[in-house]
PDB file of C-alpha atoms and ligand atoms in Angstrom:
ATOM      1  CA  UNK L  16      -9.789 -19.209   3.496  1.00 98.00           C
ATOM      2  CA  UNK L  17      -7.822 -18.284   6.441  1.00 98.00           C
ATOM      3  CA  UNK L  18      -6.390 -14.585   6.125  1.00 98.00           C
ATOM      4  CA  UNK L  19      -3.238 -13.515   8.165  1.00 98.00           C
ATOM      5  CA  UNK L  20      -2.585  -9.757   8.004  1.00 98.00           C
ATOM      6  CA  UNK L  21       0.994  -8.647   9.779  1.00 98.00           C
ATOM      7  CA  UNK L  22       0.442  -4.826  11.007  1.00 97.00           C
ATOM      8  CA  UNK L  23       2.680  -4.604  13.594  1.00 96.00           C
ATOM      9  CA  UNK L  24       5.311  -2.658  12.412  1.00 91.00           C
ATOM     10  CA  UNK L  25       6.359   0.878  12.958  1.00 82.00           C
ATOM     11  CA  UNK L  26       6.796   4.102  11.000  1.00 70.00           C
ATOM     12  CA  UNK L  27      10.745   4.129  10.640  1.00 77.00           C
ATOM     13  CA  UNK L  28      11.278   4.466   7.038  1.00 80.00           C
ATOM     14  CA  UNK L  29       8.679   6.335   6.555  1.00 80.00           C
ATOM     15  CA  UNK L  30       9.859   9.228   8.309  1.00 80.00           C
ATOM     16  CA  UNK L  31       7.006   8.486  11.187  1.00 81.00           C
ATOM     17  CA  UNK L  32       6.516   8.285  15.062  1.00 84.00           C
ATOM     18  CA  UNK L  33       3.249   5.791  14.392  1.00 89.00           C
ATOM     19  CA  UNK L  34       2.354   3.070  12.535  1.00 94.00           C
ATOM     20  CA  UNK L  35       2.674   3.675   8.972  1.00 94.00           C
ATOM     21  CA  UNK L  36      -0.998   1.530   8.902  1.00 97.00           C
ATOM     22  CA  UNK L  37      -2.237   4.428  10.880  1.00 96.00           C
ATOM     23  CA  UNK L  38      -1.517   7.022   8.215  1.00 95.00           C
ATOM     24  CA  UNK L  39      -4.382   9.024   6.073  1.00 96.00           C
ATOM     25  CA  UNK L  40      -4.818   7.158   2.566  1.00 97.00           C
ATOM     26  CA  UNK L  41      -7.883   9.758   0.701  1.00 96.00           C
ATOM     27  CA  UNK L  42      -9.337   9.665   4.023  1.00 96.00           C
ATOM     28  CA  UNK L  43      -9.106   6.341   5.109  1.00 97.00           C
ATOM     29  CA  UNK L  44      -6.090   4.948   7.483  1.00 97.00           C
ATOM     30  CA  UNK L  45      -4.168   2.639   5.499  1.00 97.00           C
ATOM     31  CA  UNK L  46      -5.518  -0.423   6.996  1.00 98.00           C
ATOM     32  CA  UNK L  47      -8.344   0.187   6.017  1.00 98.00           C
ATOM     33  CA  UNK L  48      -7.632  -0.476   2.531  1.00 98.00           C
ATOM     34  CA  UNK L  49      -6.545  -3.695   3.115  1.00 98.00           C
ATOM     35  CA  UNK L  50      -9.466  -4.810   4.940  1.00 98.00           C
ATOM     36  CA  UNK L  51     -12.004  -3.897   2.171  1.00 98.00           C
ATOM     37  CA  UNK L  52     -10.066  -5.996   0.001  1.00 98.00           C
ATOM     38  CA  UNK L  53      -9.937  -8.663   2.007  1.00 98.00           C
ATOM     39  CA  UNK L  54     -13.800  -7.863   2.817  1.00 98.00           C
ATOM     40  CA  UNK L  55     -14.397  -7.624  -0.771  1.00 98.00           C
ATOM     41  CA  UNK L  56     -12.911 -11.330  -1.628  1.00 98.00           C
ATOM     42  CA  UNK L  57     -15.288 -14.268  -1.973  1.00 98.00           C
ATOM     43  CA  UNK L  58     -12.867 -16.670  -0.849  1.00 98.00           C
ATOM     44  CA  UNK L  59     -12.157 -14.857   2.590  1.00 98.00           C
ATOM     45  CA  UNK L  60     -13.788 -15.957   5.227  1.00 98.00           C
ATOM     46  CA  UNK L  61     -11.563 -15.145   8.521  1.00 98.00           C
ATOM     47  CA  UNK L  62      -9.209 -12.212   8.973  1.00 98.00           C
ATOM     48  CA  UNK L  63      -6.434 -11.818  11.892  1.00 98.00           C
ATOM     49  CA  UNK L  64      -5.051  -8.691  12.275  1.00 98.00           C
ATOM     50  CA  UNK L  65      -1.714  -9.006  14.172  1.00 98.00           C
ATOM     51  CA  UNK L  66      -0.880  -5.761  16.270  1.00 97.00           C
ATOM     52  CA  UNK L  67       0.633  -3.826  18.723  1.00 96.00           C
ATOM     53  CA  UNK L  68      -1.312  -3.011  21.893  1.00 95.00           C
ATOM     54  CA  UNK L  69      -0.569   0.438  21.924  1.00 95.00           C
ATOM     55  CA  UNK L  70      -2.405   0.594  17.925  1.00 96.00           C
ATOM     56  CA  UNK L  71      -5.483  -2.041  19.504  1.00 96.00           C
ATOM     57  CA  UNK L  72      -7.354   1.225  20.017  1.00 96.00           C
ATOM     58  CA  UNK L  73      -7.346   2.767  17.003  1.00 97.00           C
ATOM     59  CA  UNK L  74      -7.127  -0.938  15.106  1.00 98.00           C
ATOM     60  CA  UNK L  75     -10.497  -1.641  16.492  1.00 97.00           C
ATOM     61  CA  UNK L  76     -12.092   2.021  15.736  1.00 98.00           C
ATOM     62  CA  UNK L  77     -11.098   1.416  11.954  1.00 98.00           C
ATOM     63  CA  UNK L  78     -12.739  -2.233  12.306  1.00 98.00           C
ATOM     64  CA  UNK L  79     -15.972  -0.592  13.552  1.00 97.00           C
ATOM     65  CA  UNK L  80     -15.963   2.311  10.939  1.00 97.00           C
ATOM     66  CA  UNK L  81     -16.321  -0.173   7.752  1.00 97.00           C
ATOM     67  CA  UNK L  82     -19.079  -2.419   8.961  1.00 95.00           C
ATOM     68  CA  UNK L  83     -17.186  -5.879   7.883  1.00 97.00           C
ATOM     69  CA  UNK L  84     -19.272  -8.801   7.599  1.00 97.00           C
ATOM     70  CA  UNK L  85     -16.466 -10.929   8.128  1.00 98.00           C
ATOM     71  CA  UNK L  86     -15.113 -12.312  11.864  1.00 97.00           C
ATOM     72  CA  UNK L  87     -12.080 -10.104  12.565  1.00 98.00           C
ATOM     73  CA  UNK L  88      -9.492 -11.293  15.256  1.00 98.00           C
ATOM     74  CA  UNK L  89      -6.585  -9.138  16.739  1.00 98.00           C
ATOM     75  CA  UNK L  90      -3.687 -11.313  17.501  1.00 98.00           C
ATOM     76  CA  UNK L  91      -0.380  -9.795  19.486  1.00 98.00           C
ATOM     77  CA  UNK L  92       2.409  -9.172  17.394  1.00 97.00           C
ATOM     78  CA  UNK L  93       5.874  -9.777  18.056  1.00 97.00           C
ATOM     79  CA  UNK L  94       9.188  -7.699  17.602  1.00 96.00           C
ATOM     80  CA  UNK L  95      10.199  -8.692  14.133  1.00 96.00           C
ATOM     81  CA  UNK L  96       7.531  -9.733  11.555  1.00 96.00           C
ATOM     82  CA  UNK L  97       8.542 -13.284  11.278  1.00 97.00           C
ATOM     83  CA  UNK L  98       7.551 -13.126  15.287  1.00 98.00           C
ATOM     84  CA  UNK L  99       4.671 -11.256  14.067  1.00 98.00           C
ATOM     85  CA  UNK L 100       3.672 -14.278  11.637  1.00 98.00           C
ATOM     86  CA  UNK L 101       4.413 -17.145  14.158  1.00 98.00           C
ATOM     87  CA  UNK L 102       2.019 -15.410  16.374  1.00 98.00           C
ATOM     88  CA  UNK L 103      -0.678 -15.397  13.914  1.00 98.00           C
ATOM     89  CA  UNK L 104       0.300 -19.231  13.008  1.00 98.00           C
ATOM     90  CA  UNK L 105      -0.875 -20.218  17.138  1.00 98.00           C
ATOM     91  CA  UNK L 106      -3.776 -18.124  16.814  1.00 98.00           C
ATOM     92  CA  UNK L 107      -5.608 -19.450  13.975  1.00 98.00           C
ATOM     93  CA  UNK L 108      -7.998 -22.298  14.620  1.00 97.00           C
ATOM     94  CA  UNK L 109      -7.036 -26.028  14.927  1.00 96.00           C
ATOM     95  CA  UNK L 110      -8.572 -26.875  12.067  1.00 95.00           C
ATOM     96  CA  UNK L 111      -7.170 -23.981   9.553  1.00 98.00           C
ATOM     97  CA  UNK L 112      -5.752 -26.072   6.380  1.00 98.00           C
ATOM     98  CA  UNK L 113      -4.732 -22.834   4.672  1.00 98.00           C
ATOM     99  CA  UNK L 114      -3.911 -19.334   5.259  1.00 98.00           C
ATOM    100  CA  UNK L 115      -2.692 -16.574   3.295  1.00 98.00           C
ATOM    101  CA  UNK L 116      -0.298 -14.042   4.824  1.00 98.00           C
ATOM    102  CA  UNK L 117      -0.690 -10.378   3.568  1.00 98.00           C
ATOM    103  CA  UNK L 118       1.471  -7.302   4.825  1.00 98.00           C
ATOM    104  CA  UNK L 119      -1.239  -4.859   5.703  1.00 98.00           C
ATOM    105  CA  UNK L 120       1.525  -2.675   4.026  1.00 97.00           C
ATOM    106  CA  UNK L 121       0.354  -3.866   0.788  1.00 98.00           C
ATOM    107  CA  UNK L 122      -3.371  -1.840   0.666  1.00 98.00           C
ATOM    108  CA  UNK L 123      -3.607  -1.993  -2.896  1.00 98.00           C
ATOM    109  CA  UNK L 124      -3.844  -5.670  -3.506  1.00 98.00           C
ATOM    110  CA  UNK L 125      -7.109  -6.457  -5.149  1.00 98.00           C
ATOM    111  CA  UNK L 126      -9.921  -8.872  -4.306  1.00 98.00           C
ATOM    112  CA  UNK L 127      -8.970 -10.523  -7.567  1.00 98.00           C
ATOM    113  CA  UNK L 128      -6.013 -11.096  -6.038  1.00 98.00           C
ATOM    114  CA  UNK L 129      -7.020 -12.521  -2.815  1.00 98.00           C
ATOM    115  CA  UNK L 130      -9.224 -14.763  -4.847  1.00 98.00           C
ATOM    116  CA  UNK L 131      -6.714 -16.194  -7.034  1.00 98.00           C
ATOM    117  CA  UNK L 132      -3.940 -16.830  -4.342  1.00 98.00           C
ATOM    118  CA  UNK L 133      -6.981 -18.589  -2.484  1.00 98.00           C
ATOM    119  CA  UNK L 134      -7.525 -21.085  -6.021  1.00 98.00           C
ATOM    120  CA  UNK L 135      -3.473 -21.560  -5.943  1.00 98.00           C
ATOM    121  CA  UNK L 136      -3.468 -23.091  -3.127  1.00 98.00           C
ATOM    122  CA  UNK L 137      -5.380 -25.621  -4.414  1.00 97.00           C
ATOM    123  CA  UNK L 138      -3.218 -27.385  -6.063  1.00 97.00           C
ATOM    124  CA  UNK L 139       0.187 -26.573  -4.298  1.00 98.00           C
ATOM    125  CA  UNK L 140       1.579 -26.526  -0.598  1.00 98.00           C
ATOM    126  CA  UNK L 141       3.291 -22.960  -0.945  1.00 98.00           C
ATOM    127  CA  UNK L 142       2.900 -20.001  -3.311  1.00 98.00           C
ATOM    128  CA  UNK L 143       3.696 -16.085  -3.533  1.00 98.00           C
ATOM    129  CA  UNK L 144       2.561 -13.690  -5.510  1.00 98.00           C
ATOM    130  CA  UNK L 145       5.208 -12.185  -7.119  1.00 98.00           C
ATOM    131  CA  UNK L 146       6.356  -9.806 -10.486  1.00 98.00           C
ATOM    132  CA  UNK L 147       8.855 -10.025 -13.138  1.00 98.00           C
ATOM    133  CA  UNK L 148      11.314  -7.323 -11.985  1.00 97.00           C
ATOM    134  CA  UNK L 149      11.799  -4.581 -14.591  1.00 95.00           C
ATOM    135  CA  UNK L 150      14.825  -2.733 -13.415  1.00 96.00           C
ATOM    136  CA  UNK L 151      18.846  -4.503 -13.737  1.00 97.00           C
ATOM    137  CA  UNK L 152      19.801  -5.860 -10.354  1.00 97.00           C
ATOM    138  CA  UNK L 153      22.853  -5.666  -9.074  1.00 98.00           C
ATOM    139  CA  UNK L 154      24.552  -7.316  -6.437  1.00 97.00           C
ATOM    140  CA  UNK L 155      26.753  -4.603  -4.746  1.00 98.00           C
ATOM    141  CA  UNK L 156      29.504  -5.108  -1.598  1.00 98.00           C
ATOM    142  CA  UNK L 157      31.139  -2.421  -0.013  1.00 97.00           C
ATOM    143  CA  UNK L 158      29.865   0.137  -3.033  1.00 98.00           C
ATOM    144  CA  UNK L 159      31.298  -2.002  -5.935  1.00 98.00           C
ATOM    145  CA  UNK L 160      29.196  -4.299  -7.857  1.00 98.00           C
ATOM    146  CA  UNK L 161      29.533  -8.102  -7.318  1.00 98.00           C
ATOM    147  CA  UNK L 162      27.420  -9.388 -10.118  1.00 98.00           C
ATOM    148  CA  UNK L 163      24.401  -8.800 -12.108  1.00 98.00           C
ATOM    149  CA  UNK L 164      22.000 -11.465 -11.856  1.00 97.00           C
ATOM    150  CA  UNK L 165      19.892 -12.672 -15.348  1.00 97.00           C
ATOM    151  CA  UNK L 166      16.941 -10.700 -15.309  1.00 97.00           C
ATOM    152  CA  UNK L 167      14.715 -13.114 -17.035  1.00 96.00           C
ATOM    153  CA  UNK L 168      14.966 -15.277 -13.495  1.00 97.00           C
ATOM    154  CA  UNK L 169      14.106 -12.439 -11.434  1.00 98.00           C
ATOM    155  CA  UNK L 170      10.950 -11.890  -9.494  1.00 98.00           C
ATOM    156  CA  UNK L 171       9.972  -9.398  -6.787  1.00 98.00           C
ATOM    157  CA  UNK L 172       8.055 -11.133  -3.992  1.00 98.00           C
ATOM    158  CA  UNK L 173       4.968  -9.896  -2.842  1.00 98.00           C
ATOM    159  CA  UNK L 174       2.249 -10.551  -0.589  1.00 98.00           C
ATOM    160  CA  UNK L 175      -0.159 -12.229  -0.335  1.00 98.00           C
ATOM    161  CA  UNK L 176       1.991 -15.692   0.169  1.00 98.00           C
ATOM    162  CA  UNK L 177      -0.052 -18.939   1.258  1.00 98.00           C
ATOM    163  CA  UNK L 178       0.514 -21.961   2.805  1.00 98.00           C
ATOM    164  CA  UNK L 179      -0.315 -25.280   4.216  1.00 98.00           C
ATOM    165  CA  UNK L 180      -0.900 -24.424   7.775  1.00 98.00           C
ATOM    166  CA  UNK L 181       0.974 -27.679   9.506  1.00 98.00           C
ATOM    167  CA  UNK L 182       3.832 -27.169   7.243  1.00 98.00           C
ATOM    168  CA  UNK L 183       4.555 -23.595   7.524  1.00 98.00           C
ATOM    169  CA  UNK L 184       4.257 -24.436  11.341  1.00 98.00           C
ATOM    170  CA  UNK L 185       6.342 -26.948  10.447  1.00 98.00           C
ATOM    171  CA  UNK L 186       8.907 -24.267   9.128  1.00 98.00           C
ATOM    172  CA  UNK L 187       8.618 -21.557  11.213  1.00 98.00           C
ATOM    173  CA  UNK L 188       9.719 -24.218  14.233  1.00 98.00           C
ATOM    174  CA  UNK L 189      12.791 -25.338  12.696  1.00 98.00           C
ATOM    175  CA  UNK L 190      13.563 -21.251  11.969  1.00 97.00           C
ATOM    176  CA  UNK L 191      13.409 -20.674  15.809  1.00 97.00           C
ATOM    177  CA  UNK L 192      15.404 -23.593  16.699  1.00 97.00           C
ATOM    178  CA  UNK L 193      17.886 -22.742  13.921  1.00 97.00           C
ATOM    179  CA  UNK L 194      17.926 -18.525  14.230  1.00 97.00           C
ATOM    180  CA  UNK L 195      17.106 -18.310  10.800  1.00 97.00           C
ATOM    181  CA  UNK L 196      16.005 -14.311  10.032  1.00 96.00           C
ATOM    182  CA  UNK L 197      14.175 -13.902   7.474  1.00 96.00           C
ATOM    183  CA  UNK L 198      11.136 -11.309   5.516  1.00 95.00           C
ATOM    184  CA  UNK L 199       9.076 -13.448   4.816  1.00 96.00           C
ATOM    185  CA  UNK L 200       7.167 -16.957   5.251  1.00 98.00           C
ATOM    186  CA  UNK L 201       8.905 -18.227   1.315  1.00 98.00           C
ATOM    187  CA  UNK L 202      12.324 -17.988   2.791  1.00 98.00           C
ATOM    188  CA  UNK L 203      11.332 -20.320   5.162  1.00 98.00           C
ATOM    189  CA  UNK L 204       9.884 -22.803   3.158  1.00 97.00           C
ATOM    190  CA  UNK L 205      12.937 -22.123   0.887  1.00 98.00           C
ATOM    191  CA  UNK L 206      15.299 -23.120   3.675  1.00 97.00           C
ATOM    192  CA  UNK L 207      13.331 -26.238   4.569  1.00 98.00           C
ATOM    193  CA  UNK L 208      13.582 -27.047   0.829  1.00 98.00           C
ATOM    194  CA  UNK L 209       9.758 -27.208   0.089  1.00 98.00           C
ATOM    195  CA  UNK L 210       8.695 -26.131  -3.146  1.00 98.00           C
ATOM    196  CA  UNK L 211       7.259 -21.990  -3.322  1.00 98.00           C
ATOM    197  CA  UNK L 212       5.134 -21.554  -6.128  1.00 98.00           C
ATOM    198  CA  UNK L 213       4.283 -18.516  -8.122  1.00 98.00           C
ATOM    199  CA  UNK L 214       1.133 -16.391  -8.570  1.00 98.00           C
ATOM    200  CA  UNK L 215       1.181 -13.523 -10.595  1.00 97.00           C
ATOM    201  CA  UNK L 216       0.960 -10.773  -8.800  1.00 98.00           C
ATOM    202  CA  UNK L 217       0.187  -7.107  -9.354  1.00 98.00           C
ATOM    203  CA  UNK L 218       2.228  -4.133 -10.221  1.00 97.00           C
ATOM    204  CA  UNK L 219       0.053  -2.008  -8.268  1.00 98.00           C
ATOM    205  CA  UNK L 220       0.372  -4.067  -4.863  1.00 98.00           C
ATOM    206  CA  UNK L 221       3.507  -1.635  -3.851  1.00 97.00           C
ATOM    207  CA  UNK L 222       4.112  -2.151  -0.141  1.00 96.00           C
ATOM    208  CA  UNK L 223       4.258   1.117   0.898  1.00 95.00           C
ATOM    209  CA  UNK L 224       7.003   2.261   2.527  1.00 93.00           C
ATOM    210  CA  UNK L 225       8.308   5.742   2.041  1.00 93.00           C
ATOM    211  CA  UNK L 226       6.652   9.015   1.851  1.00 93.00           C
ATOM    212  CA  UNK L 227       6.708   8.792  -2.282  1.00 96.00           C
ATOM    213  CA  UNK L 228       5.410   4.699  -1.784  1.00 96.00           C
ATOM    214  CA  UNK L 229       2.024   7.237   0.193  1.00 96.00           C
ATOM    215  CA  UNK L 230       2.177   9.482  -2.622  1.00 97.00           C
ATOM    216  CA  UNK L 231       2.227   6.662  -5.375  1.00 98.00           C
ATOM    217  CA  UNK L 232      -0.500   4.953  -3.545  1.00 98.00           C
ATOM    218  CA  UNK L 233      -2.854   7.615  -3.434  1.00 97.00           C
ATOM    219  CA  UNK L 234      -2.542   8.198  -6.936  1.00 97.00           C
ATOM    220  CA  UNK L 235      -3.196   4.699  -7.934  1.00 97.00           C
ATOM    221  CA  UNK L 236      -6.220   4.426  -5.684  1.00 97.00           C
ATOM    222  CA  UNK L 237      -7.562   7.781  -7.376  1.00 96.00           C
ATOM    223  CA  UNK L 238      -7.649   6.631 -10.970  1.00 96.00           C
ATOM    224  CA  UNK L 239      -9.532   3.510  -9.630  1.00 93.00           C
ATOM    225  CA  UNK L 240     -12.349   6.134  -7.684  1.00 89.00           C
ATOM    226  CA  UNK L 241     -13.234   7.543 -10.943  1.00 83.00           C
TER     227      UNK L 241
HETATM  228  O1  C5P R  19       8.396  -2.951   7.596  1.00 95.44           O
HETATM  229  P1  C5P R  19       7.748  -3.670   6.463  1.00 95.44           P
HETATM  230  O2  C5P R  19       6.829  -2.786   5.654  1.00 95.44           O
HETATM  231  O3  C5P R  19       8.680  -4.486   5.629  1.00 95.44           O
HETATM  232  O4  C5P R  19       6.784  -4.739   7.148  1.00 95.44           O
HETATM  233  C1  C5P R  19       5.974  -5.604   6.372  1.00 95.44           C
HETATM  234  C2  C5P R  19       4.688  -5.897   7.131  1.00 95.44           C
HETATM  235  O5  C5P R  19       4.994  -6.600   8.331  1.00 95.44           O
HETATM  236  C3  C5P R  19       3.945  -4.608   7.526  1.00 95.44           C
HETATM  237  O6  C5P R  19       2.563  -4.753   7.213  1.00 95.44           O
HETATM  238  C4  C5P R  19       4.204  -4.502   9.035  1.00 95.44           C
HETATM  239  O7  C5P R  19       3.132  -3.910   9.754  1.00 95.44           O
HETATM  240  C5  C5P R  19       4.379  -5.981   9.434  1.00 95.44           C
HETATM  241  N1  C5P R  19       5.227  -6.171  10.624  1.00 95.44           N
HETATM  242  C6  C5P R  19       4.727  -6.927  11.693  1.00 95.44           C
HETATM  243  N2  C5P R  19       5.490  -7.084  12.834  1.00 95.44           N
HETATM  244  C7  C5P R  19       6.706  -6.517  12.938  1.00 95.44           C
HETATM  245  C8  C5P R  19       7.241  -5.771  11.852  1.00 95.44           C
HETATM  246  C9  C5P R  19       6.479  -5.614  10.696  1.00 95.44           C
HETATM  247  O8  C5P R  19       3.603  -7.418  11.626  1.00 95.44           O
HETATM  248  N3  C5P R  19       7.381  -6.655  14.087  1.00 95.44           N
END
């Protein structure tokens, strides 16, 4: 299995001036993480990393410092992370049936995980992992509630998300022709009215974010040390 891992972002909303990826995790950038998952799956056999060039540098250091046996490739990223994504599409190779796209935001996701999004896509063209969402949603406009959406049909998306490779090429295309924005690689397959299905995913994949998301993490990753 093909393994696409967007890390181009910044540190906005997490208060920072770098790459949240960059940050200390119990002593290991956040990236890291992610990559021994991924390492750690037996259905992985390929990882892109999709970058900055100013983080290349310090991307490759972390690359060297945990001895992966599998072939790593840094791919450009581009200004938003659907850009990010399409560049990681082009750079996998021609033959690449299916890929899974994980945020290296997400550094918690286990190989478990990886290894039963890889079995998904098996039998369908499109799946994300996703979780029943616990809190009430509301839909709010201008600080007044619109609606509140039945919670039994909610989900919160995670990553990772998979694909067929020549239709989420497919998608993407038709999103740059059309200007559709969107988070993430569903939405697209949503708008081109392809079927997305669900994996569970794990309440412990939190993409982190904020300082607390840091905080949260390292707690999580703690009780599974000991
Ligand atoms: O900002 P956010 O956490 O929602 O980004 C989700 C993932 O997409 C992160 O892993 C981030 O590094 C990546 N990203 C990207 N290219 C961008 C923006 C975000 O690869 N231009």
């Amino acid at each position: 299995m093909y393994l696409l891992i967007p890390a181009a972002g910044s540190g906005r909303r997490m208060g920072s001036d770098r790459n949240k990826l960059l940050l200390d995790l119990l002593g290991k950038p956040l990236l890291a993480w992610t990559l021994l998952a991924a390492e750690a799956s037996q259905t992985i056999e390929w990882i892109g990393i999709i970058g900055q060039s100013i983080d290349w540098e310090e991307f490759k250091a972390i690359v060297r410092s945990l001895n992966l046996t599998k072939p790593i490739h840094f791919i450009q990223g581009g200004s938003t992370r659907q850009e990010s994504v399409f560049n990681g599409l082009q750079a996998l190779p021609s033959d690449a049936a299916h890929v899974l796209i994980h945020d290296g935001a997400r550094c918690l996701a286990t190989p478990t995980l990886f290894d039963r999004c890889s079995q998904a896509l098996e039998s369908c063209d499109g799946f994300i992992a996703a979780i029943p969402v616990k809190d009430t949603i509301k839909v709010v406009d201008n600080g007044a509630i619109v609606s509140t959406p039945d919670r039994s049909q909610l989900w919160a998306a995670q990553t990772p998300q998979g694909f067929s490779v020549p239709l989420l090429k497919k998608c993407h295309a038709e999103g740059r022709q059309n200007g559709w924005e969107v988070t993430d690689d569903a939405a697209l397959f949503e708008q081109c009215e392809l079927e997305v299905r669900i994996v569970e995913g794990e309440e412990t994949n939190l993409k982190v974010t904020t300082p607390v998301d840091l905080a949260i993490a390292e707690f999580i990753l703690r009780q599974r040390l000991h």
